[in-house]
Coordinates of C-alpha atoms in Angstrom, one line a residue:
Chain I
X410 CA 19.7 146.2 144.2
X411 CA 21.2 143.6 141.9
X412 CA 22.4 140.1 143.4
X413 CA 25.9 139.8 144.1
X414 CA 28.1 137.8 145.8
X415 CA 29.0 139.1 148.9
X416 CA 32.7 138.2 150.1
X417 CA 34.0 138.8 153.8
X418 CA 37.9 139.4 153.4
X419 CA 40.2 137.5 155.6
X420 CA 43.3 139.6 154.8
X421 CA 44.4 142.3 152.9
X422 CA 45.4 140.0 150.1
X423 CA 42.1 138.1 149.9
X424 CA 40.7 141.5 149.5
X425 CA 42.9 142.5 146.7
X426 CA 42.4 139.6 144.9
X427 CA 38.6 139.8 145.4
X428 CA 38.6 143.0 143.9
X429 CA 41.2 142.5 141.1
X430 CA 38.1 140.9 140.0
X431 CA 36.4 143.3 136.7
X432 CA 33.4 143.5 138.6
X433 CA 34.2 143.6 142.0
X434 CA 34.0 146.2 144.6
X435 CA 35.6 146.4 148.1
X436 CA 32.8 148.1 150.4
X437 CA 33.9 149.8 154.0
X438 CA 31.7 152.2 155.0
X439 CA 28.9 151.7 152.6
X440 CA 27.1 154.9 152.8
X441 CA 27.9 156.1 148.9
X442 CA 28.3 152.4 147.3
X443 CA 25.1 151.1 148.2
X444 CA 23.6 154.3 147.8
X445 CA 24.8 153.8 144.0
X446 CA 24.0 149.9 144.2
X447 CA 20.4 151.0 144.9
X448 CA 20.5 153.4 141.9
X449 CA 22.0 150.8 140.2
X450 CA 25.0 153.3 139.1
X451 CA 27.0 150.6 140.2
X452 CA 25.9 146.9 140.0
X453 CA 28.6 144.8 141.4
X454 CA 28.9 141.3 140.7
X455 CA 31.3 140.7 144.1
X456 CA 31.9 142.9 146.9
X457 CA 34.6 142.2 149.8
X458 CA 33.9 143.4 152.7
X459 CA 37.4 145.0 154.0
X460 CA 36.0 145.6 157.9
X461 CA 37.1 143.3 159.6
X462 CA 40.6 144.2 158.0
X463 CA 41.8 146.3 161.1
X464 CA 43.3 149.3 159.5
X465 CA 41.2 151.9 162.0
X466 CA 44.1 152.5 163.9
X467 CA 44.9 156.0 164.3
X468 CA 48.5 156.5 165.6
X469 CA 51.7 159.1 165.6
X470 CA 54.5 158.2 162.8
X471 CA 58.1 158.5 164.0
X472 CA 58.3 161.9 162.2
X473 CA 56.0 163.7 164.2
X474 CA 52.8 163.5 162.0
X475 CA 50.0 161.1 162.2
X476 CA 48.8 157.9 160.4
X477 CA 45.3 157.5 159.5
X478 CA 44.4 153.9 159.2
X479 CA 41.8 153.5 155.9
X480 CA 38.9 152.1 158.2
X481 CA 38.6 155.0 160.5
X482 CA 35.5 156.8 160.6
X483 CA 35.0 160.1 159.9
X484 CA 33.8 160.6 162.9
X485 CA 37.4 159.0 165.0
X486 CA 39.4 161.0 163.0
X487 CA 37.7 164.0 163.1
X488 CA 37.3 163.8 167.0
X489 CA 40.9 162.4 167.7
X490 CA 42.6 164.6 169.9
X491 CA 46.1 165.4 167.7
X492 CA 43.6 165.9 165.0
X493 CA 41.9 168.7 166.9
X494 CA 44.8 170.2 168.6
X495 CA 47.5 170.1 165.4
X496 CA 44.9 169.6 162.4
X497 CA 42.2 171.3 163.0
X498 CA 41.8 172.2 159.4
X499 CA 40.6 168.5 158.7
X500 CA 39.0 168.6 161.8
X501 CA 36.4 171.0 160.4
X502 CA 36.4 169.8 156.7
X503 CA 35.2 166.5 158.2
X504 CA 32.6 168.3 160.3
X505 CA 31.5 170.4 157.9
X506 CA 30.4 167.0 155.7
X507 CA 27.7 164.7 155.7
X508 CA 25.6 164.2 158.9
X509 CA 26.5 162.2 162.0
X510 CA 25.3 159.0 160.9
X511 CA 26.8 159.0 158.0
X512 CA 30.3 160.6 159.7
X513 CA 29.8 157.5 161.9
X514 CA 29.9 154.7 159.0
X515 CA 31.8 156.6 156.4
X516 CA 35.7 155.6 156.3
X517 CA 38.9 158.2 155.9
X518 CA 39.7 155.4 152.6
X519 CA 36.2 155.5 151.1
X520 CA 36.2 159.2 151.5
X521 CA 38.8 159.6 149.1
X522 CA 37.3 157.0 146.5
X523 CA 33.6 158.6 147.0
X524 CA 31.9 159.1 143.9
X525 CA 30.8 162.6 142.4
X526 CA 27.6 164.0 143.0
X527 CA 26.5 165.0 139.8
X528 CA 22.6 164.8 139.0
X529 CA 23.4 163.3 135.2
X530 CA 25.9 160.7 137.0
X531 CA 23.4 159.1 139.5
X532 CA 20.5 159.1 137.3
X533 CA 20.5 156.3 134.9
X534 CA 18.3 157.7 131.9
X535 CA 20.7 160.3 131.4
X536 CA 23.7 160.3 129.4
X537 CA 27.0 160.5 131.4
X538 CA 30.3 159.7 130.1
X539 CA 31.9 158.8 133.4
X540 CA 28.9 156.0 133.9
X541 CA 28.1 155.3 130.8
X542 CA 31.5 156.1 128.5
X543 CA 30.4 157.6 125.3
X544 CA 26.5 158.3 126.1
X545 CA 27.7 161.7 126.0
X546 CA 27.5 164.4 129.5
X547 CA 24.2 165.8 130.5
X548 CA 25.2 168.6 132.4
X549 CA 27.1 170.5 129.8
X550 CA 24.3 172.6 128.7
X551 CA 22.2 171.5 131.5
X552 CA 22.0 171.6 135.3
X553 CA 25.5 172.6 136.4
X554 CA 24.7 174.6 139.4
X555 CA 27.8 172.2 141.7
X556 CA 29.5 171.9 138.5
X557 CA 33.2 172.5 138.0
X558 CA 35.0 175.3 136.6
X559 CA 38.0 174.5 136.4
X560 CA 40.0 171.4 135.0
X561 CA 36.9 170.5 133.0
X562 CA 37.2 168.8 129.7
X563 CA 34.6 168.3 126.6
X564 CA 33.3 165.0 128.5
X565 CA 32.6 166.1 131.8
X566 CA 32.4 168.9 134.5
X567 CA 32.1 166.8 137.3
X568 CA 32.9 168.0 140.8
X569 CA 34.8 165.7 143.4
X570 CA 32.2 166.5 146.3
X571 CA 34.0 165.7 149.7
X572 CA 35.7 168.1 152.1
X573 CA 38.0 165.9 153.9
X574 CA 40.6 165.9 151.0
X575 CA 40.5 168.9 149.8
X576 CA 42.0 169.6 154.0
X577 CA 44.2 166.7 153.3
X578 CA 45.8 168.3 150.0
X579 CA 46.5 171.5 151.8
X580 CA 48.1 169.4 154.2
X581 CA 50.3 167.7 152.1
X582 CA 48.9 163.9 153.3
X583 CA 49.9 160.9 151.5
X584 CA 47.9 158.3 150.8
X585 CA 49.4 154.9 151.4
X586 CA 48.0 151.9 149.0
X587 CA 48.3 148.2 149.0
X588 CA 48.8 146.0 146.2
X589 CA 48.0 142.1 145.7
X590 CA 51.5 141.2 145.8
X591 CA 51.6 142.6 148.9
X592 CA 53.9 146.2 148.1
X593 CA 52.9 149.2 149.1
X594 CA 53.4 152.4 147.4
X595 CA 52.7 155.9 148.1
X596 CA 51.0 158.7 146.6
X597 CA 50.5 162.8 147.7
X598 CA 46.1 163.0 147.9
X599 CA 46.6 166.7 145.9
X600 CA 48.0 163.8 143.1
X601 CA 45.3 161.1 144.1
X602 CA 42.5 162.0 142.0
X603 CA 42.5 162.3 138.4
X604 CA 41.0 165.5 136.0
X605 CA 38.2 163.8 133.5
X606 CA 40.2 164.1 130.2
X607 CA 39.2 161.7 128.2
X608 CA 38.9 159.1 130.8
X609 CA 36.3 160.4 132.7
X610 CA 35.3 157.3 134.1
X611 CA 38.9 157.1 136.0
X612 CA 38.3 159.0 139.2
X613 CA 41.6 158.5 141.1
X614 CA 44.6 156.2 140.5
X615 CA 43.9 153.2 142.2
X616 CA 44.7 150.1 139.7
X617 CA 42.8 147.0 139.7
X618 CA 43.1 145.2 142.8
X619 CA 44.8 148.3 144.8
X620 CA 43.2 149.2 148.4
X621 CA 44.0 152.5 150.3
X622 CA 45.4 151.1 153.9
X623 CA 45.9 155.0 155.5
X624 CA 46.7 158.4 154.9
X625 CA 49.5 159.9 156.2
X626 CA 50.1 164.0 157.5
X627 CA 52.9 165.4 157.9
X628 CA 53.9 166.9 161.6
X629 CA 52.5 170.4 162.1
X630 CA 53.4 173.3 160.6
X631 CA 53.2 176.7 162.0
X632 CA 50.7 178.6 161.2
X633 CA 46.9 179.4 161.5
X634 CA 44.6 176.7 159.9
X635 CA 41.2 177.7 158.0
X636 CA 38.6 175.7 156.6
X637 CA 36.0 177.8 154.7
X638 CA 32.8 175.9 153.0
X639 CA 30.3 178.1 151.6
X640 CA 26.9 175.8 150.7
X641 CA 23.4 176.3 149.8
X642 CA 22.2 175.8 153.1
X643 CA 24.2 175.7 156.7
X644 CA 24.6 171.7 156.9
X645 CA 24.3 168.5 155.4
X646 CA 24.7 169.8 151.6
X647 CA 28.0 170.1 149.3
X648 CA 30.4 172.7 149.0
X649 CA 29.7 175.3 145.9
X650 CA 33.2 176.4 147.0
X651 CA 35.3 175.4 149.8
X652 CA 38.8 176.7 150.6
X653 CA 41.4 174.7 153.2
X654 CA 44.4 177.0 153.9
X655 CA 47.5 176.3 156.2
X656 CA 48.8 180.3 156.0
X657 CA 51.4 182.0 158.3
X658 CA 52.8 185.4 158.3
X659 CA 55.9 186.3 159.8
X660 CA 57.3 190.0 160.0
X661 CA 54.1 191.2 158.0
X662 CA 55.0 188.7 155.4
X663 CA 53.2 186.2 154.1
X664 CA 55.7 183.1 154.8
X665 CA 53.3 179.7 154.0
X666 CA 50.2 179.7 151.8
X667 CA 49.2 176.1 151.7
X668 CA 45.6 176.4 149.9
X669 CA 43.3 173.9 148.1
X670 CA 40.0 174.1 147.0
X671 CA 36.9 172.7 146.9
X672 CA 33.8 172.2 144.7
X673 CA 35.7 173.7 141.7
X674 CA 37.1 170.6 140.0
X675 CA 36.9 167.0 139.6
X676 CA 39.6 166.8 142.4
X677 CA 40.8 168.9 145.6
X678 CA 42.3 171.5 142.7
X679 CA 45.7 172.5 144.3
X680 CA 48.0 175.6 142.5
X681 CA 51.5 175.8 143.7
X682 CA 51.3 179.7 141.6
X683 CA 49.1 180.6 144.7
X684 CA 51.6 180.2 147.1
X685 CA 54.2 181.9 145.0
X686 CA 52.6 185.2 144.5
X687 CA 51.8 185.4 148.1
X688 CA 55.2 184.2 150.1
X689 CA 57.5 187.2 150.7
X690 CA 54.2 189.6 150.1
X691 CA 52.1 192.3 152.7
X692 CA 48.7 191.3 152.7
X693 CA 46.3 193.4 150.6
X694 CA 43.4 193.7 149.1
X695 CA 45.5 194.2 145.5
X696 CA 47.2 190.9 146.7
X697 CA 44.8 188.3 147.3
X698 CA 43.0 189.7 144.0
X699 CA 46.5 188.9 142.5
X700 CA 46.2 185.0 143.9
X701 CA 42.6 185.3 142.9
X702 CA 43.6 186.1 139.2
X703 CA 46.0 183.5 139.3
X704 CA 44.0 180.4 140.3
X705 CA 40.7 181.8 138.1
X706 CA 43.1 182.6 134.9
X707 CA 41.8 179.4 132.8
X708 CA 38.0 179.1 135.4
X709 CA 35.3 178.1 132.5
X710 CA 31.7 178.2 133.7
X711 CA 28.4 176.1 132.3
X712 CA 25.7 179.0 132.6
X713 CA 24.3 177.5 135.7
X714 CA 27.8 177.8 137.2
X715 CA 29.3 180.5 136.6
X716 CA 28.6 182.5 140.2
X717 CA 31.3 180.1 141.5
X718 CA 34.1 182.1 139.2
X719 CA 33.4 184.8 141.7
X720 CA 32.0 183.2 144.8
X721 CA 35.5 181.3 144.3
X722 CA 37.4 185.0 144.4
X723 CA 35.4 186.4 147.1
X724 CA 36.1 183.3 149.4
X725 CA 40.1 183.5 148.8
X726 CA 39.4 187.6 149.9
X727 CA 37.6 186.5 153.5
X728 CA 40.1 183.4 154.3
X729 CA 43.3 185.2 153.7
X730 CA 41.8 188.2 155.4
X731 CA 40.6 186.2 158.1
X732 CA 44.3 184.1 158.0
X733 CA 45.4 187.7 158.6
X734 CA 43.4 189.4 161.5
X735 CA 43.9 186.0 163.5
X736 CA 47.6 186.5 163.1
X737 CA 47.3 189.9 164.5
Chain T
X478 CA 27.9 128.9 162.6
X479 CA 24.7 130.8 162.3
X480 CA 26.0 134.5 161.8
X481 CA 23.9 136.9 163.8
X482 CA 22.9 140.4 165.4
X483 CA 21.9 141.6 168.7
X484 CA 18.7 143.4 168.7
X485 CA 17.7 145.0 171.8
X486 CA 19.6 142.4 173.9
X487 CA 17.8 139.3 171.7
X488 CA 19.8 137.5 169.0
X489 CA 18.3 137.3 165.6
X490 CA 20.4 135.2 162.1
X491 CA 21.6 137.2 159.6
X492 CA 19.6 136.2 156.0
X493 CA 20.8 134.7 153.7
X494 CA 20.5 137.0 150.5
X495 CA 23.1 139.9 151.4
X496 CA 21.0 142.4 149.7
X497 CA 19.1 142.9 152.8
X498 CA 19.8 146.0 154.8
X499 CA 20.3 146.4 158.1
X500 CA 16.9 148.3 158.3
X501 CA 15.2 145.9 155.9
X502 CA 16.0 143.3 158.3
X503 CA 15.3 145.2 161.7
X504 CA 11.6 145.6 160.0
X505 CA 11.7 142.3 158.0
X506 CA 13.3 139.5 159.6
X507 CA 13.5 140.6 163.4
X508 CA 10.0 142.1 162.8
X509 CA 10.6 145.5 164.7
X510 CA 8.7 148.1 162.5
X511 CA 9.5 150.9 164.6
X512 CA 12.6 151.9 162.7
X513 CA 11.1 153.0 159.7
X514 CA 11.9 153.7 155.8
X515 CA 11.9 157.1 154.8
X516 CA 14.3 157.8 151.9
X517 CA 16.3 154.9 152.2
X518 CA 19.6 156.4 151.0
X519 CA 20.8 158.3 154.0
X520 CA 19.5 161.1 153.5
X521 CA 16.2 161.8 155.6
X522 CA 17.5 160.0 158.9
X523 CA 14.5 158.3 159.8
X524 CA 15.8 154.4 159.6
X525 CA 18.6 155.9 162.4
X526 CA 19.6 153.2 164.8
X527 CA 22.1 153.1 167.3
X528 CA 24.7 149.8 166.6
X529 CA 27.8 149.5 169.4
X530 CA 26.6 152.8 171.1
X531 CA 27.0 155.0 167.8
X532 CA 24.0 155.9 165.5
X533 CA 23.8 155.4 162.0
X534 CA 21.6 155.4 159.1
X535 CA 20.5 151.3 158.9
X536 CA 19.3 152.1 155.2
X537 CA 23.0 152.4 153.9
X538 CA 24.5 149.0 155.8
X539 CA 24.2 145.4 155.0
X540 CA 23.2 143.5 157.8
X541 CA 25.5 141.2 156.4
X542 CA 28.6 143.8 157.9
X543 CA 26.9 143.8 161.3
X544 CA 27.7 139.8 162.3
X545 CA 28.2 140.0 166.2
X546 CA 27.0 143.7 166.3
X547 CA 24.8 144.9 169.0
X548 CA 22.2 147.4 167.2
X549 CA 19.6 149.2 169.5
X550 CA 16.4 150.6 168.0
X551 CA 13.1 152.8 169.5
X552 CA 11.8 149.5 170.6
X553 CA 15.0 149.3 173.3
X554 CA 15.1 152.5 174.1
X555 CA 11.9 153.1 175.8
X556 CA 7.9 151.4 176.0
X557 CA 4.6 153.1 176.3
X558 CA 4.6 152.6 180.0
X559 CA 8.1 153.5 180.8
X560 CA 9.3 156.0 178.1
X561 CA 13.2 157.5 177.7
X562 CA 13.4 161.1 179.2
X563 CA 13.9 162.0 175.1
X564 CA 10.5 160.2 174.6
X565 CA 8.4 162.2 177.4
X566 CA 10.0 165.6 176.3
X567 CA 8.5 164.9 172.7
X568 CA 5.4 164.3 174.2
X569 CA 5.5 167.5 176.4
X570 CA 6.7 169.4 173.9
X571 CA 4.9 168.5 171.0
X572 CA 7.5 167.4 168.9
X573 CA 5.9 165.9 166.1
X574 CA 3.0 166.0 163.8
X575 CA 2.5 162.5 162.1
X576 CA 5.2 161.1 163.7
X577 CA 7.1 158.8 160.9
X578 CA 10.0 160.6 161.5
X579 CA 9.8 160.5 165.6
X580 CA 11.8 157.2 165.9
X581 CA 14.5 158.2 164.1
X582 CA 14.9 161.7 166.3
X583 CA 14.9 159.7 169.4
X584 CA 17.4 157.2 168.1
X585 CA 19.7 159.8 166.6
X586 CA 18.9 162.1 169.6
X587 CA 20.1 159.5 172.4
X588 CA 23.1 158.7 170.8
X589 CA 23.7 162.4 170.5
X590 CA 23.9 162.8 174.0
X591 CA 26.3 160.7 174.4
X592 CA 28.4 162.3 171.7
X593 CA 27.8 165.6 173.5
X594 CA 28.8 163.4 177.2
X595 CA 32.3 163.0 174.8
X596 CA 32.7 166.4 174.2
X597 CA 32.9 165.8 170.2
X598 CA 32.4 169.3 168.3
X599 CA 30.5 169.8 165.4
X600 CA 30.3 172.2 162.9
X601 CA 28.0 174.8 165.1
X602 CA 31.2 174.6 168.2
X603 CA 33.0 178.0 168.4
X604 CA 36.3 175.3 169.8
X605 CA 37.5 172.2 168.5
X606 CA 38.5 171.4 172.1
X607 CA 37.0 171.3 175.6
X608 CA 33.2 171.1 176.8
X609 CA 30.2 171.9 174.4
X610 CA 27.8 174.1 175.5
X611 CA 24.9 172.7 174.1
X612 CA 22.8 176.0 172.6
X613 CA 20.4 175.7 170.1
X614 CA 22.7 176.3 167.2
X615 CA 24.5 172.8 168.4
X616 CA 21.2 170.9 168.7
X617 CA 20.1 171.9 164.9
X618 CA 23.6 170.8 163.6
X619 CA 23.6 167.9 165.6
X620 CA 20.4 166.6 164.2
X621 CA 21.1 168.0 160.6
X622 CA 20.3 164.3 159.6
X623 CA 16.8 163.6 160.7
X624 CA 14.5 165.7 158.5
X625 CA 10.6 166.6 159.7
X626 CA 8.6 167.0 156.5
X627 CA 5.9 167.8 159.0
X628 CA 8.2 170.8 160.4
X629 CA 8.3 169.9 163.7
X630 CA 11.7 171.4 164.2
X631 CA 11.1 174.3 166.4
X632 CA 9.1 171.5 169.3
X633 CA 12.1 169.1 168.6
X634 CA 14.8 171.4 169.4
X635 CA 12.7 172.3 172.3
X636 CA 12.4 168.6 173.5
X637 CA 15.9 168.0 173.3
X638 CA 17.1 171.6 174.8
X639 CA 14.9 170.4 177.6
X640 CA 16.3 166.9 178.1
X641 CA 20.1 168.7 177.3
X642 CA 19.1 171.0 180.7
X643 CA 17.7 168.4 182.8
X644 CA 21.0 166.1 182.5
X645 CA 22.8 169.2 183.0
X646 CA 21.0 170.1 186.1

């Protein structure tokens, strides 16, 4: 690791000004930064240390949904009992990440901000764009096999790796950031992070000297909740495709289809077109291939990728059929 | 004031250069090798130590974040004349071949009971809610973070199924 100065924040203001810093970092969990530090993917000149910041708290908002403090584990939100009992869909995104010990450390804030997995990214003699703006991207033309296929742009095919967003996007959560000057605004986590473009290096839309302090959901919603991650291997590895769906069906109609994806894109990818071709409709086969057609009409695979154009159809096919028979 | 960490019930400064890991310092500073180094970035499990009663990978913290934490590693958990249930049950069962990954199973495996005590699912539990029945299928999830390049997994799962039905009984 490189030296750096190492800053414990006293408030939420020291941090932000810490870390309005070009060259500093705020660090919660740790378990991706210093990873990256070790790589030296990221060499920090400061970091603040925002733990002893509170901001674990997990608590119910006034409107009948449920606040997320930033510095919550994994782990505590995943095993809070409202989560289980009205989110389970998070519930088993979060489970279906990481390991234990890193569950344990990792927080609900750097979850949201963690960096992609891709090979070209954390390996520093390789060309990456998003590292290294300009060296050009490695895995266009090269080893794509996590890779994304949609939302992809002539300077990178990154993926956004984690599962607990892509839950939270289907959710309709809000993330809740702090600024120096003390404001707070808010922004929707399916609007949170950013497609590559050509600013590939600009993951999400935290400004200088912004820090996430929670994330929000919404009360419950009727309705059976689904979180489907198909991976290389049953645990501890990334999604090739993961789908998060809030469906109901009422009458024999489908009457909510809250889906968002994972593994696909450099963000939880979230298509409003989904929702409208299924709401009003009987489920069938002909249907979901409809929704499939829908979300895959602009899908782009890198050779090494390109199973997850239909890995990503068959998926929709098994949760919406599965959405179905539980609503039987 | 001298910013430190409790190791096994003894307190030990934090260094000064915050580069240092929490596992670099467990072996380093407070001199206890038996939390070893495997990967060192999170991903193999073996540097696992428990800090506040919940287990983590040491590799991926700076001990400079742990300031008034109580961390407990193999050296607190059990001794060669007095060893954990966990630590016997290897033993008996074999569970192990060279062994560099042992303390990190018995580490991430005590805290797991506790987990398991809380009724926490995983991503093996048929229900979010309720008690876990603690099958094989639970075990192997549960333990998803300590890797074996020996492939002792069959005797480990063994070990702790063992342990898992003697608290039960």
């Amino acid at each position: 690791m490189r030296p750096f100065q190492y800053n414990r924040a006293r408030s939420l203001a020291d941090a932000s000004g810490i870390i309005s810093d070009k060259g500093a970092l705020a660090i919660a969990g740790g378990t991706n930064l210093l990873d990256l530090m070790k790589l030296q993917v990221e060499i920090p000149e400061q970091l603040a240390d925002i733990n002893h910041l509170g901001m674990a708290e997990i608590a119910d908002t006034e409107d009948g949904g449920l606040r997320i403090g930033a510095l919550a584990t994994n782990t505590a939100a995943a095993v809070h009992p409202r989560v289980r009992s009205d989110y389970p869909v998070l519930a088993r995104a979060i489970l279906a990440g990481a390991t234990q010990q890193l569950r344990n450390k990792a927080t609900t804030g750097g979850n949201l901000c963690q960096r992609t997995r891709c090979f070209y990214f954390t390996n520093v003699d390789q060309p990456c764009n998003k590292r290294e703006p300009g060296s050009g991207c490695g895995a266009i033309d090269g080893i794509a096999k996590l890779h994304a296929v949609l939302g992809t742009s002539d300077q990178c095919i990154a993926t956004y790796p984690g599962d607990m967003a892509v839950a939270m996007s289907a959710l309709g959560a809000v993330v809740h950031i702090a600024h120096e000057d003390g404001e707070e605004r808010t922004v929707p986590v399916a609007d949170f992070h950013c497609l590559p473009g050509d600013t590939p290096w600009r993951e999400n839309v935290l400004e200088p000297g912004e820090i996430i302090t929670a994330v929000s959901l919404p009360a419950k919603v009727a309705g059976t909740q689904i979180y489907r991650k198909v991976r290389e291997r049953s645990s501890y590895a990334f999604a090739l495709v993961s789908i998060a769906a809030i469906v109901e069906i009422k009458n024999g109609l489908f009457s909510r289809a809250d889906l968002a994806f994972g593994g696909l894109a450099h963000k939880p990818w979230h298509d409003p077109r989904i929702a409208d071709v299924l709401i009003g409709q009987v489920p069938s086969e002909k249907l979901f291939d409809e929704a499939a057609d829908i979300l895959l009409s602009g899908a782009q695979g890198f050779g090494e990728n390109d199973f997850k154009i239909p890995l990503t159809r068959r998926t929709l096919h098994a949760v919406l059929a599965q959405a179905v028979e539980q609503a039987a | 004031m001298t910013q430190s960490i409790s190791v096994n019930g003894a307190q030990h400064p934090i260094p000064n250069d915050p580069r240092v890991t929490l596992l670099d310092f467990l072996r380093h500073d407070a001199g206890l090798t038996g939390t070893k180094k495997g990967c060192d970035h999170g991903q193999c499990g073996a540097c696992t130590v428990i800090v506040n009663g919940i287990r983590i990978n040491s590799c991926l913290t700076l001990a400079a974040m742990h300031d008034g934490d109580s961390v407990t590693t193999i050296e607190g958990i059990g001794t060669t004349d007095n060893p954990s249930a966990l630590q016997r049950a290897f033993m008996e069962h074999d569970g192990f071949q060279c062994g560099y990954c042992t303390p990190g199973q018995i580490c991430s495996a005590t805290a797991m009971f506790e987990e398991l005590a809380n009724n926490w699912p995983s991503d093996a539990s048929g229900q979010l809610e309720g008690k876990i029945e603690i099958t094989g299928e639970e075990i192997r999830e549960r333990m998803s973070g300590n890797l074996c390049r020996c492939g002792a997994y069959a005797n480990i799962v063994a070990a702790i199924q063992a342990v898992a039905t003697e608290k039960g009984s």
